[in-house]
PDB file of C-alpha atoms in Angstrom:
ATOM      1  CA  UNK A 101     -61.497 -43.369-200.974  1.00 53.00           C
ATOM      2  CA  UNK A 102     -62.664 -47.075-201.141  1.00 88.00           C
ATOM      3  CA  UNK A 103     -65.659 -47.487-199.115  1.00 94.00           C
ATOM      4  CA  UNK A 104     -66.131 -50.582-197.020  1.00 96.00           C
ATOM      5  CA  UNK A 105     -69.325 -51.417-195.236  1.00 97.00           C
ATOM      6  CA  UNK A 106     -68.968 -52.934-191.679  1.00 97.00           C
ATOM      7  CA  UNK A 107     -72.610 -54.023-190.369  1.00 96.00           C
ATOM      8  CA  UNK A 108     -72.767 -54.702-186.408  1.00 93.00           C
ATOM      9  CA  UNK A 109     -75.350 -57.048-185.121  1.00 89.00           C
ATOM     10  CA  UNK A 110     -75.999 -58.650-181.807  1.00 78.00           C
ATOM     11  CA  UNK A 111     -79.406 -60.210-180.679  1.00 66.00           C
ATOM     12  CA  UNK A 112     -82.874 -60.447-181.693  1.00 66.00           C
ATOM     13  CA  UNK A 113     -85.006 -59.763-185.219  1.00 67.00           C
ATOM     14  CA  UNK A 114     -83.453 -56.186-186.303  1.00 75.00           C
ATOM     15  CA  UNK A 115     -80.010 -57.696-187.152  1.00 83.00           C
ATOM     16  CA  UNK A 116     -81.478 -58.969-190.546  1.00 85.00           C
ATOM     17  CA  UNK A 117     -82.784 -55.341-191.271  1.00 83.00           C
ATOM     18  CA  UNK A 118     -79.217 -54.167-190.580  1.00 89.00           C
ATOM     19  CA  UNK A 119     -77.642 -56.298-192.659  1.00 93.00           C
ATOM     20  CA  UNK A 120     -80.379 -55.341-195.336  1.00 91.00           C
ATOM     21  CA  UNK A 121     -79.439 -51.927-195.070  1.00 91.00           C
ATOM     22  CA  UNK A 122     -75.685 -52.513-195.047  1.00 94.00           C
ATOM     23  CA  UNK A 123     -76.315 -54.614-198.251  1.00 95.00           C
ATOM     24  CA  UNK A 124     -78.047 -51.959-199.845  1.00 94.00           C
ATOM     25  CA  UNK A 125     -75.096 -49.525-199.379  1.00 94.00           C
ATOM     26  CA  UNK A 126     -72.627 -51.850-200.384  1.00 95.00           C
ATOM     27  CA  UNK A 127     -74.611 -52.482-203.511  1.00 94.00           C
ATOM     28  CA  UNK A 128     -75.135 -48.802-204.441  1.00 93.00           C
ATOM     29  CA  UNK A 129     -71.571 -48.293-203.370  1.00 94.00           C
ATOM     30  CA  UNK A 130     -69.697 -51.337-205.033  1.00 94.00           C
ATOM     31  CA  UNK A 131     -67.790 -51.677-202.376  1.00 96.00           C
ATOM     32  CA  UNK A 132     -66.656 -54.911-199.848  1.00 96.00           C
ATOM     33  CA  UNK A 133     -69.511 -56.116-196.831  1.00 97.00           C
ATOM     34  CA  UNK A 134     -68.622 -57.323-193.734  1.00 97.00           C
ATOM     35  CA  UNK A 135     -70.680 -58.117-191.120  1.00 97.00           C
ATOM     36  CA  UNK A 136     -69.870 -58.456-187.140  1.00 96.00           C
ATOM     37  CA  UNK A 137     -71.200 -60.175-184.023  1.00 93.00           C
ATOM     38  CA  UNK A 138     -69.849 -59.843-180.409  1.00 90.00           C
ATOM     39  CA  UNK A 139     -70.704 -62.361-177.554  1.00 86.00           C
ATOM     40  CA  UNK A 140     -69.316 -62.099-174.348  1.00 83.00           C
ATOM     41  CA  UNK A 141     -70.209 -66.235-173.518  1.00 83.00           C
ATOM     42  CA  UNK A 142     -68.953 -68.853-175.415  1.00 85.00           C
ATOM     43  CA  UNK A 143     -70.486 -70.851-178.330  1.00 81.00           C
ATOM     44  CA  UNK A 144     -71.482 -73.636-176.450  1.00 81.00           C
ATOM     45  CA  UNK A 145     -72.937 -71.397-173.781  1.00 79.00           C
ATOM     46  CA  UNK A 146     -75.413 -69.987-176.771  1.00 77.00           C
ATOM     47  CA  UNK A 147     -79.601 -70.402-176.857  1.00 73.00           C
ATOM     48  CA  UNK A 148     -81.124 -71.875-179.206  1.00 71.00           C
ATOM     49  CA  UNK A 149     -82.886 -68.385-180.186  1.00 71.00           C
ATOM     50  CA  UNK A 150     -79.457 -67.018-180.741  1.00 77.00           C
ATOM     51  CA  UNK A 151     -78.308 -70.056-182.557  1.00 81.00           C
ATOM     52  CA  UNK A 152     -81.223 -69.770-184.756  1.00 78.00           C
ATOM     53  CA  UNK A 153     -80.524 -65.992-185.935  1.00 83.00           C
ATOM     54  CA  UNK A 154     -76.923 -66.084-186.191  1.00 87.00           C
ATOM     55  CA  UNK A 155     -77.573 -69.166-188.643  1.00 87.00           C
ATOM     56  CA  UNK A 156     -79.893 -66.293-190.381  1.00 87.00           C
ATOM     57  CA  UNK A 157     -77.464 -63.796-190.793  1.00 91.00           C
ATOM     58  CA  UNK A 158     -74.890 -66.150-192.038  1.00 92.00           C
ATOM     59  CA  UNK A 159     -77.680 -67.023-194.961  1.00 92.00           C
ATOM     60  CA  UNK A 160     -77.825 -63.612-195.299  1.00 93.00           C
ATOM     61  CA  UNK A 161     -74.230 -63.160-195.928  1.00 95.00           C
ATOM     62  CA  UNK A 162     -73.712 -65.699-198.264  1.00 95.00           C
ATOM     63  CA  UNK A 163     -76.554 -64.047-200.514  1.00 95.00           C
ATOM     64  CA  UNK A 164     -75.265 -60.629-200.265  1.00 95.00           C
ATOM     65  CA  UNK A 165     -71.465 -62.110-200.550  1.00 96.00           C
ATOM     66  CA  UNK A 166     -70.434 -60.298-197.519  1.00 97.00           C
ATOM     67  CA  UNK A 167     -67.616 -61.934-194.598  1.00 97.00           C
ATOM     68  CA  UNK A 168     -68.784 -62.784-191.595  1.00 97.00           C
ATOM     69  CA  UNK A 169     -67.187 -62.620-188.011  1.00 96.00           C
ATOM     70  CA  UNK A 170     -68.493 -63.547-184.960  1.00 94.00           C
ATOM     71  CA  UNK A 171     -65.826 -62.597-181.539  1.00 93.00           C
ATOM     72  CA  UNK A 172     -67.093 -65.733-178.880  1.00 88.00           C
ATOM     73  CA  UNK A 173     -66.237 -65.140-175.775  1.00 89.00           C
ATOM     74  CA  UNK A 174     -65.285 -61.904-175.964  1.00 88.00           C
ATOM     75  CA  UNK A 175     -64.771 -59.840-172.599  1.00 85.00           C
ATOM     76  CA  UNK A 176     -63.119 -56.490-174.054  1.00 86.00           C
ATOM     77  CA  UNK A 177     -65.758 -53.634-174.689  1.00 85.00           C
ATOM     78  CA  UNK A 178     -67.462 -53.722-177.994  1.00 85.00           C
ATOM     79  CA  UNK A 179     -66.439 -50.422-178.923  1.00 87.00           C
ATOM     80  CA  UNK A 180     -62.627 -52.013-179.061  1.00 90.00           C
ATOM     81  CA  UNK A 181     -63.930 -55.061-180.634  1.00 92.00           C
ATOM     82  CA  UNK A 182     -65.752 -52.731-183.234  1.00 93.00           C
ATOM     83  CA  UNK A 183     -62.840 -50.673-183.824  1.00 93.00           C
ATOM     84  CA  UNK A 184     -60.401 -53.282-184.175  1.00 95.00           C
ATOM     85  CA  UNK A 185     -62.404 -55.056-187.100  1.00 96.00           C
ATOM     86  CA  UNK A 186     -63.022 -51.953-188.642  1.00 95.00           C
ATOM     87  CA  UNK A 187     -58.817 -51.060-189.137  1.00 95.00           C
ATOM     88  CA  UNK A 188     -58.746 -54.957-189.976  1.00 95.00           C
ATOM     89  CA  UNK A 189     -60.405 -54.524-192.647  1.00 95.00           C
ATOM     90  CA  UNK A 190     -60.284 -50.937-193.888  1.00 94.00           C
ATOM     91  CA  UNK A 191     -64.095 -50.373-193.432  1.00 95.00           C
ATOM     92  CA  UNK A 192     -65.169 -46.580-193.622  1.00 95.00           C
ATOM     93  CA  UNK A 193     -68.948 -46.543-192.859  1.00 95.00           C
ATOM     94  CA  UNK A 194     -70.572 -48.705-189.728  1.00 94.00           C
ATOM     95  CA  UNK A 195     -73.504 -49.217-189.525  1.00 92.00           C
ATOM     96  CA  UNK A 196     -75.430 -50.179-186.054  1.00 87.00           C
ATOM     97  CA  UNK A 197     -78.862 -50.437-184.550  1.00 77.00           C
ATOM     98  CA  UNK A 198     -80.889 -49.191-181.701  1.00 61.00           C
ATOM     99  CA  UNK A 199     -82.680 -52.294-180.400  1.00 43.00           C
ATOM    100  CA  UNK A 200     -84.062 -52.028-176.764  1.00 38.00           C
ATOM    101  CA  UNK A 201     -83.955 -55.347-175.485  1.00 38.00           C
ATOM    102  CA  UNK A 202     -79.574 -56.049-176.546  1.00 43.00           C
ATOM    103  CA  UNK A 203     -76.353 -54.869-175.888  1.00 48.00           C
ATOM    104  CA  UNK A 204     -76.710 -52.266-178.857  1.00 47.00           C
ATOM    105  CA  UNK A 205     -79.179 -50.315-176.253  1.00 45.00           C
ATOM    106  CA  UNK A 206     -75.565 -48.579-175.160  1.00 47.00           C
ATOM    107  CA  UNK A 207     -75.340 -47.036-178.680  1.00 48.00           C
ATOM    108  CA  UNK A 208     -78.476 -44.226-177.605  1.00 46.00           C
ATOM    109  CA  UNK A 209     -75.766 -43.221-174.802  1.00 49.00           C
ATOM    110  CA  UNK A 210     -73.252 -40.780-175.657  1.00 49.00           C
ATOM    111  CA  UNK A 211     -70.661 -42.153-174.093  1.00 60.00           C
ATOM    112  CA  UNK A 212     -70.507 -45.404-176.404  1.00 68.00           C
ATOM    113  CA  UNK A 213     -70.803 -43.049-179.872  1.00 72.00           C
ATOM    114  CA  UNK A 214     -68.117 -41.214-178.105  1.00 76.00           C
ATOM    115  CA  UNK A 215     -65.836 -44.461-177.642  1.00 80.00           C
ATOM    116  CA  UNK A 216     -66.556 -45.782-181.001  1.00 82.00           C
ATOM    117  CA  UNK A 217     -65.477 -42.505-182.450  1.00 84.00           C
ATOM    118  CA  UNK A 218     -62.619 -42.419-180.880  1.00 87.00           C
ATOM    119  CA  UNK A 219     -61.758 -46.084-182.137  1.00 90.00           C
ATOM    120  CA  UNK A 220     -62.360 -45.273-185.458  1.00 90.00           C
ATOM    121  CA  UNK A 221     -62.820 -41.490-185.986  1.00 89.00           C
ATOM    122  CA  UNK A 222     -61.737 -41.955-189.767  1.00 88.00           C
ATOM    123  CA  UNK A 223     -65.680 -44.077-190.541  1.00 91.00           C
ATOM    124  CA  UNK A 224     -69.129 -42.899-191.158  1.00 92.00           C
ATOM    125  CA  UNK A 225     -71.514 -44.241-188.483  1.00 88.00           C
ATOM    126  CA  UNK A 226     -74.795 -45.109-189.525  1.00 87.00           C
ATOM    127  CA  UNK A 227     -77.450 -45.672-186.643  1.00 82.00           C
ATOM    128  CA  UNK A 228     -80.598 -47.319-187.788  1.00 78.00           C
ATOM    129  CA  UNK A 229     -83.658 -47.341-185.448  1.00 69.00           C
ATOM    130  CA  UNK A 230     -85.599 -50.018-184.593  1.00 56.00           C
ATOM    131  CA  UNK A 231     -88.810 -50.665-187.089  1.00 52.00           C
ATOM    132  CA  UNK A 232     -91.945 -49.512-185.628  1.00 46.00           C
ATOM    133  CA  UNK A 233     -93.513 -52.979-186.232  1.00 48.00           C
ATOM    134  CA  UNK A 234     -91.014 -54.402-183.778  1.00 48.00           C
ATOM    135  CA  UNK A 235     -91.264 -51.075-181.439  1.00 47.00           C
ATOM    136  CA  UNK A 236     -95.174 -52.140-181.068  1.00 47.00           C
ATOM    137  CA  UNK A 237     -94.250 -55.515-180.154  1.00 52.00           C
ATOM    138  CA  UNK A 238     -91.837 -54.502-177.625  1.00 51.00           C
ATOM    139  CA  UNK A 239     -93.304 -55.330-173.474  1.00 53.00           C
ATOM    140  CA  UNK A 240     -96.231 -57.548-175.078  1.00 63.00           C
ATOM    141  CA  UNK A 241     -94.590 -60.988-175.044  1.00 70.00           C
ATOM    142  CA  UNK A 242     -92.252 -63.103-172.444  1.00 75.00           C
ATOM    143  CA  UNK A 243     -89.087 -64.038-173.503  1.00 75.00           C
ATOM    144  CA  UNK A 244     -89.105 -66.670-176.146  1.00 80.00           C
ATOM    145  CA  UNK A 245     -88.788 -70.368-174.618  1.00 85.00           C
ATOM    146  CA  UNK A 246     -87.655 -73.540-176.767  1.00 86.00           C
ATOM    147  CA  UNK A 247     -91.267 -75.320-178.301  1.00 89.00           C
ATOM    148  CA  UNK A 248     -92.174 -77.631-180.644  1.00 90.00           C
ATOM    149  CA  UNK A 249     -95.640 -78.380-183.145  1.00 89.00           C
ATOM    150  CA  UNK A 250     -96.742 -81.140-183.520  1.00 87.00           C
ATOM    151  CA  UNK A 251     -99.266 -82.217-185.930  1.00 84.00           C
ATOM    152  CA  UNK A 252    -102.518 -83.432-184.290  1.00 83.00           C
ATOM    153  CA  UNK A 253    -105.820 -83.953-185.628  1.00 81.00           C
ATOM    154  CA  UNK A 254    -105.356 -82.366-189.081  1.00 81.00           C
ATOM    155  CA  UNK A 255    -103.559 -79.266-187.185  1.00 85.00           C
ATOM    156  CA  UNK A 256    -101.035 -78.213-185.264  1.00 88.00           C
ATOM    157  CA  UNK A 257    -100.361 -78.085-181.892  1.00 89.00           C
ATOM    158  CA  UNK A 258     -98.073 -76.460-179.395  1.00 90.00           C
ATOM    159  CA  UNK A 259     -95.970 -78.643-177.317  1.00 89.00           C
ATOM    160  CA  UNK A 260     -92.810 -78.129-174.810  1.00 86.00           C
ATOM    161  CA  UNK A 261     -91.929 -81.884-175.381  1.00 83.00           C
ATOM    162  CA  UNK A 262     -91.962 -84.210-177.886  1.00 74.00           C
ATOM    163  CA  UNK A 263     -90.655 -88.275-178.847  1.00 70.00           C
ATOM    164  CA  UNK A 264     -88.539 -88.613-181.730  1.00 66.00           C
ATOM    165  CA  UNK A 265     -91.112 -89.900-183.784  1.00 59.00           C
ATOM    166  CA  UNK A 266     -93.615 -87.323-183.972  1.00 66.00           C
ATOM    167  CA  UNK A 267     -93.634 -84.728-186.860  1.00 68.00           C
ATOM    168  CA  UNK A 268     -92.407 -81.879-185.329  1.00 81.00           C
ATOM    169  CA  UNK A 269     -91.350 -78.160-186.287  1.00 86.00           C
ATOM    170  CA  UNK A 270     -89.036 -76.934-183.621  1.00 88.00           C
ATOM    171  CA  UNK A 271     -88.556 -73.136-182.747  1.00 88.00           C
ATOM    172  CA  UNK A 272     -89.698 -70.325-180.423  1.00 88.00           C
ATOM    173  CA  UNK A 273     -92.618 -69.565-178.678  1.00 88.00           C
ATOM    174  CA  UNK A 274     -93.527 -65.848-177.251  1.00 84.00           C
ATOM    175  CA  UNK A 275     -96.086 -65.844-175.099  1.00 83.00           C
ATOM    176  CA  UNK A 276     -98.394 -62.928-174.595  1.00 79.00           C
ATOM    177  CA  UNK A 277     -97.901 -61.406-171.848  1.00 71.00           C
ATOM    178  CA  UNK A 278    -100.894 -61.273-169.134  1.00 65.00           C
ATOM    179  CA  UNK A 279    -102.226 -64.569-170.207  1.00 67.00           C
ATOM    180  CA  UNK A 280    -102.727 -68.005-168.308  1.00 66.00           C
ATOM    181  CA  UNK A 281    -103.050 -69.427-171.916  1.00 77.00           C
ATOM    182  CA  UNK A 282    -100.742 -70.464-174.521  1.00 84.00           C
ATOM    183  CA  UNK A 283    -101.237 -67.251-177.166  1.00 84.00           C
ATOM    184  CA  UNK A 284     -98.667 -65.790-178.978  1.00 84.00           C
ATOM    185  CA  UNK A 285     -96.013 -66.331-181.780  1.00 87.00           C
ATOM    186  CA  UNK A 286     -94.048 -69.049-182.627  1.00 89.00           C
ATOM    187  CA  UNK A 287     -90.545 -68.662-184.654  1.00 87.00           C
ATOM    188  CA  UNK A 288     -88.962 -71.880-186.563  1.00 84.00           C
ATOM    189  CA  UNK A 289     -86.660 -72.412-189.641  1.00 80.00           C
ATOM    190  CA  UNK A 290     -88.071 -74.343-192.358  1.00 77.00           C
ATOM    191  CA  UNK A 291     -86.218 -74.525-196.422  1.00 75.00           C
ATOM    192  CA  UNK A 292     -83.746 -71.698-194.857  1.00 71.00           C
ATOM    193  CA  UNK A 293     -86.474 -69.620-194.252  1.00 75.00           C
ATOM    194  CA  UNK A 294     -87.904 -68.300-190.809  1.00 76.00           C
ATOM    195  CA  UNK A 295     -91.331 -68.606-190.266  1.00 83.00           C
ATOM    196  CA  UNK A 296     -94.042 -67.132-187.594  1.00 83.00           C
ATOM    197  CA  UNK A 297     -97.671 -68.284-187.094  1.00 87.00           C
ATOM    198  CA  UNK A 298    -100.202 -67.479-184.286  1.00 87.00           C
ATOM    199  CA  UNK A 299    -100.595 -69.803-181.670  1.00 88.00           C
ATOM    200  CA  UNK A 300    -104.169 -69.491-179.793  1.00 85.00           C
ATOM    201  CA  UNK A 301    -104.916 -71.853-176.881  1.00 83.00           C
ATOM    202  CA  UNK A 302    -102.157 -74.066-177.479  1.00 87.00           C
ATOM    203  CA  UNK A 303    -103.240 -74.053-181.211  1.00 89.00           C
ATOM    204  CA  UNK A 304    -101.697 -72.518-184.531  1.00 90.00           C
ATOM    205  CA  UNK A 305    -104.481 -70.322-186.292  1.00 81.00           C
ATOM    206  CA  UNK A 306    -105.433 -71.028-189.494  1.00 68.00           C
ATOM    207  CA  UNK A 307    -102.428 -73.543-189.844  1.00 57.00           C
ATOM    208  CA  UNK A 308    -103.205 -74.313-193.093  1.00 51.00           C
ATOM    209  CA  UNK A 309    -102.966 -71.160-194.662  1.00 42.00           C
ATOM    210  CA  UNK A 310     -99.826 -70.439-192.742  1.00 45.00           C
ATOM    211  CA  UNK A 311     -98.092 -73.823-193.346  1.00 49.00           C
ATOM    212  CA  UNK A 312     -94.576 -73.070-194.706  1.00 48.00           C
ATOM    213  CA  UNK A 313     -94.173 -74.581-198.138  1.00 44.00           C
ATOM    214  CA  UNK A 314     -92.194 -78.587-197.931  1.00 41.00           C
TER     215      UNK A 314
END
């Protein structure tokens, strides 16, 4: 039987890991790869964080030669949507992830797995655990908010607004839980890549070493 891989991603940093795993399986089997993301909201209600994740997933899809499918404003159960796409694409293997802070956490419940297998009993199901690094981070940072890095005094300073004439990097700031100061992690896109720098008291630590390539 010809193989076909479907990778299901939702919200969070584990999506890239799932896509890479699916890409390795597809390369090994020399078969088609499809990437699916499902969201109950219309596209115009997505926050900047989700938009950046999806942009990165699209980039990976192009690199892997995969089809990328987005289901906006989807009110049906996730299992039914996955089943529909799997049948349309003649999928034989589905890759889904176990993440603590997304709708895909439902896969840890047997009811969801049973629903999915009832929809597509002909597939092999791969459940990929979240990486140890991501598990260790859970609970240590608040929800990300839009922020900017502004060049100032030979360094990069965190700010939450900016004027149009300023040289800034726009991204998402994750503040450490339990601190009154702006300490945490800042993530942003530059040159088609995702960059991550550490912020201590409003300033990027060792910014010259962490500065992205132009």
